[in-house]
Short mmCIF file of C-alpha atoms in Angstrom, two decimals:
data_model
loop_
_atom_site.label_atom_id
_atom_site.label_comp_id
_atom_site.label_asym_id
_atom_site.label_seq_id
_atom_site.Cartn_x
_atom_site.Cartn_y
_atom_site.Cartn_z
CA MET T 1 3.15 263.53 196.49
CA GLU T 2 4.20 261.30 193.25
CA THR T 3 7.64 260.50 194.81
CA THR T 4 6.12 259.29 197.96
CA ASN T 5 3.88 256.86 195.53
CA LEU T 6 6.70 255.65 193.67
CA LYS T 7 8.64 255.21 197.15
CA LYS T 8 5.76 253.07 198.13
CA TRP T 9 6.08 250.79 194.74
CA VAL T 10 9.78 250.73 194.36
CA LYS T 11 10.78 249.89 198.34
CA PRO T 12 8.55 246.25 197.86
CA ALA T 13 10.34 245.35 194.80
CA VAL T 14 13.92 246.11 196.38
CA ASP T 15 13.06 244.30 199.26
CA ALA T 16 11.86 241.16 197.13
CA LEU T 17 15.42 241.17 195.60
CA PRO T 18 17.14 238.00 196.63
CA PRO T 19 20.06 238.50 199.10
CA LYS T 20 23.44 240.07 197.15
CA ARG T 21 25.45 237.22 197.70
CA THR T 22 22.79 235.35 195.77
CA ILE T 23 22.79 237.75 193.16
CA MET T 24 26.31 237.84 192.93
CA ILE T 25 26.50 233.59 192.48
CA ALA T 26 24.08 234.13 189.86
CA LEU T 27 25.91 236.51 187.86
CA ILE T 28 29.05 234.79 188.09
CA LEU T 29 27.24 231.43 187.30
CA LEU T 30 25.70 233.27 184.10
CA LEU T 31 29.34 234.60 183.30
CA VAL T 32 30.63 231.28 183.21
CA PHE T 33 28.02 229.74 181.14
CA VAL T 34 28.35 232.34 178.51
CA ILE T 35 32.35 232.11 178.61
CA VAL T 36 31.52 228.22 177.71
CA ALA T 37 28.23 228.07 175.69
CA ILE T 38 29.41 230.68 173.24
CA PRO T 39 32.67 228.70 171.88
CA LEU T 40 30.68 225.75 172.00
CA PHE T 41 28.31 227.48 170.10
CA ASN T 42 30.83 229.21 167.31
CA MET T 43 32.28 225.53 167.06
CA MET T 44 28.70 224.12 166.13
CA ILE T 45 28.66 226.67 163.63
CA TYR T 46 32.24 226.18 162.05
CA PRO T 47 32.90 222.75 162.60
CA LEU T 48 36.12 220.78 162.02
CA LYS T 49 36.65 217.56 160.35
CA TYR T 50 40.06 215.66 159.59
CA GLU T 51 42.07 217.95 161.90
CA GLU T 52 44.77 215.32 162.49
CA TYR T 53 45.24 215.20 158.53
CA ILE T 54 45.02 219.11 158.49
CA PHE T 55 47.28 219.62 161.35
CA ASN T 56 50.01 216.87 160.06
CA SER T 57 50.06 218.25 156.53
CA ALA T 58 50.48 221.91 157.91
CA ILE T 59 53.59 220.65 160.31
CA GLU T 60 55.22 219.00 157.11
CA THR T 61 54.35 221.29 154.31
CA ASN T 62 54.46 224.89 156.47
CA ALA T 63 51.07 225.60 155.17
CA ASP T 64 48.66 227.64 157.49
CA PRO T 65 46.05 225.06 158.94
CA PHE T 66 43.38 227.71 159.26
CA LEU T 67 44.03 228.48 155.79
CA VAL T 68 43.60 225.15 154.72
CA MET T 69 40.32 224.71 157.22
CA ALA T 70 39.01 227.78 155.39
CA ILE T 71 39.53 226.47 151.76
CA ILE T 72 37.82 222.83 152.77
CA ARG T 73 34.56 224.77 154.17
CA VAL T 74 34.43 227.11 151.29
CA GLU T 75 34.81 224.44 148.89
CA THR T 76 32.98 221.56 150.05
CA LYS T 77 32.03 222.18 153.82
CA PHE T 78 34.37 218.96 154.38
CA GLN T 79 32.61 216.71 152.02
CA PRO T 80 35.38 214.51 150.61
CA LYS T 81 33.45 212.96 147.52
CA ARG T 82 32.61 216.00 145.78
CA GLU T 83 33.54 216.89 142.17
CA SER T 84 32.75 220.41 140.55
CA HIS T 85 31.53 220.59 137.12
CA VAL T 86 34.84 221.76 136.00
CA GLY T 87 36.59 218.41 137.15
CA ALA T 88 38.13 219.86 140.62
CA GLN T 89 38.27 216.69 143.39
CA GLY T 90 37.96 216.24 146.72
CA LEU T 91 37.94 218.04 150.03
CA MET T 92 40.06 220.82 148.53
CA GLN T 93 38.88 220.32 144.97
CA ILE T 94 41.69 220.04 143.56
CA MET T 95 41.81 220.26 139.77
CA PRO T 96 43.74 217.57 137.92
CA ASP T 97 46.58 219.52 136.28
CA THR T 98 47.49 221.30 139.62
CA ALA T 99 47.67 217.78 141.13
CA ASP T 100 50.13 216.90 138.16
CA PHE T 101 51.65 220.22 139.30
CA ILE T 102 51.92 219.67 143.04
CA ILE T 103 53.12 216.21 142.53
CA LYS T 104 55.52 217.13 140.05
CA ASN T 105 56.84 220.22 142.20
CA GLY T 106 56.60 218.47 145.48
CA ASN T 107 58.21 215.08 144.87
CA PHE T 108 54.91 213.32 145.52
CA SER T 109 54.48 209.83 144.21
CA PRO T 110 52.41 209.74 140.61
CA ALA T 111 50.30 206.97 142.43
CA LEU T 112 48.86 209.76 144.70
CA LYS T 113 46.51 211.00 141.73
CA ASP T 114 44.64 207.80 142.14
CA TYR T 115 43.56 208.62 145.74
CA VAL T 116 42.86 212.17 145.25
CA TYR T 117 39.45 211.69 147.00
CA ASP T 118 41.29 210.20 150.25
CA PRO T 119 40.97 213.13 152.65
CA ALA T 120 44.70 212.18 153.68
CA ILE T 121 46.23 212.54 150.12
CA ASN T 122 43.84 215.42 149.06
CA ILE T 123 44.64 217.50 152.25
CA GLN T 124 48.31 216.51 152.13
CA LEU T 125 48.39 217.72 148.50
CA GLY T 126 46.28 220.85 148.70
CA SER T 127 48.53 221.95 151.78
CA TRP T 128 51.77 221.63 149.98
CA TYR T 129 49.86 223.67 147.29
CA ILE T 130 48.84 226.49 149.65
CA ALA T 131 52.54 226.25 150.93
CA TYR T 132 53.72 226.78 147.89
CA LEU T 133 51.45 229.94 147.01
CA THR T 134 52.37 231.22 150.42
CA GLU T 135 55.97 231.43 149.63
CA ARG T 136 55.36 232.75 145.94
CA TYR T 137 53.48 235.67 147.38
CA LYS T 138 55.61 236.17 150.41
CA GLY T 139 53.14 235.40 152.89
CA ASN T 140 50.42 237.51 151.03
CA LYS T 141 47.37 235.18 152.21
CA VAL T 142 44.84 237.14 150.28
CA ALA T 143 46.68 236.46 147.10
CA VAL T 144 47.18 232.89 148.22
CA MET T 145 43.27 232.77 148.56
CA ALA T 146 42.74 234.34 144.88
CA ALA T 147 45.31 232.25 143.39
CA TYR T 148 43.99 229.14 144.85
CA ASN T 149 40.57 230.10 143.12
CA ALA T 150 41.79 231.54 139.86
CA GLY T 151 45.11 230.48 139.36
CA HIS T 152 48.42 231.72 139.99
CA GLY T 153 48.97 233.03 136.55
CA ARG T 154 46.34 235.21 136.69
CA VAL T 155 47.18 236.52 140.02
CA ASP T 156 50.54 236.98 138.96
CA LYS T 157 49.57 238.97 136.14
CA TRP T 158 47.33 241.43 137.99
CA LEU T 159 49.80 242.04 140.50
CA GLU T 160 52.64 242.57 138.22
CA GLN T 161 50.36 245.05 136.06
CA GLY T 162 49.01 246.76 139.02
CA VAL T 163 45.27 246.11 138.29
CA TRP T 164 45.14 244.54 142.24
CA ASP T 165 47.22 245.15 144.75
CA GLY T 166 46.50 242.05 146.73
CA THR T 167 44.50 243.22 149.76
CA ARG T 168 41.27 242.39 150.98
CA GLN T 169 40.14 245.95 151.22
CA ASN T 170 40.39 246.27 147.04
CA VAL T 171 39.17 242.84 146.24
CA THR T 172 37.06 244.78 144.05
CA GLN T 173 40.13 245.80 141.84
CA ILE T 174 40.09 241.99 140.28
CA PRO T 175 38.44 241.95 136.97
CA GLU T 176 34.87 241.85 136.93
CA ASN T 177 34.86 238.86 134.71
CA PHE T 178 36.53 237.07 137.83
CA GLY T 179 33.71 238.30 140.29
CA GLU T 180 33.67 234.40 141.74
CA THR T 181 37.13 234.96 142.96
CA ARG T 182 36.30 238.41 144.66
CA HIS T 183 33.50 236.72 146.39
CA TYR T 184 35.86 233.41 147.26
CA VAL T 185 38.45 235.54 148.82
CA THR T 186 35.64 237.28 150.69
CA ARG T 187 34.50 234.16 151.74
CA VAL T 188 37.78 232.49 152.76
CA SER T 189 39.02 235.23 154.81
CA TYR T 190 35.68 235.60 156.73
CA TYR T 191 36.25 231.96 157.74
CA TYR T 192 40.03 232.43 157.80
CA GLU T 193 39.16 234.43 161.12
CA LYS T 194 36.78 232.20 162.21
CA TYR T 195 38.55 229.02 162.55
CA LYS T 196 41.70 230.65 163.64
CA GLN T 197 40.03 232.17 166.57
CA LEU T 198 38.48 228.41 167.64
CA TYR T 199 40.88 226.46 166.80
CA GLN T 200 44.31 227.55 167.39
CA GLY T 201 44.71 226.60 170.87
CA GLU T 202 43.89 223.05 169.44
CA PHE T 203 46.81 222.98 166.82
CA GLU T 204 49.21 224.30 169.22
CA GLU T 205 48.59 221.61 171.89
CA TYR T 206 48.53 219.25 168.50
CA LYS T 207 52.06 220.59 168.10
CA ARG T 208 53.31 220.09 171.67
CA GLU T 209 52.26 216.82 172.13
CA GLN T 210 53.98 215.94 168.44
CA GLU T 211 57.54 217.58 169.91
CA LYS T 212 57.29 215.49 172.88
#
């Protein structure tokens, strides 16, 4: 009896459904919408500015462009006029003494220091420094992130003395009085993955265009 009553309710509901072809078309359209909408939504959450400067500097210095993007996002959220309470300047929050190091070792004109708030110059200097750190730490991007925040002298010491193994999994090995660096590595790592996922295709296309 209960089965008969259930059929009486189910059959009209099934009969009221659109034809199978209509359902398939609707599902395909929904899938296309999801495929298109999700990347667009993610790009709104993880916006990118000054990409041409980032791409050019990455090609010139061999820096990882997605690491540059992630550091800018964490440091200033792409605001070029920012200056920290300790004096770090511009998009990539370059300290004056770090700028001196970059200019000296990268054979840049000393005059560039006067234009550190210019996005193109700031990204160029910061990209060179990231490339330098990447070579210093043999491609270990996590160590690069830590050094960008705490200074390569401290990170060298942690690695040499076995205080920290240089991995993101063991970032808590970084001394407690450098909690900011622990947090910094975690945040930059997160944004690195997001920006690489979203903008790798754009960077590859840009490189192809430059090679023509």
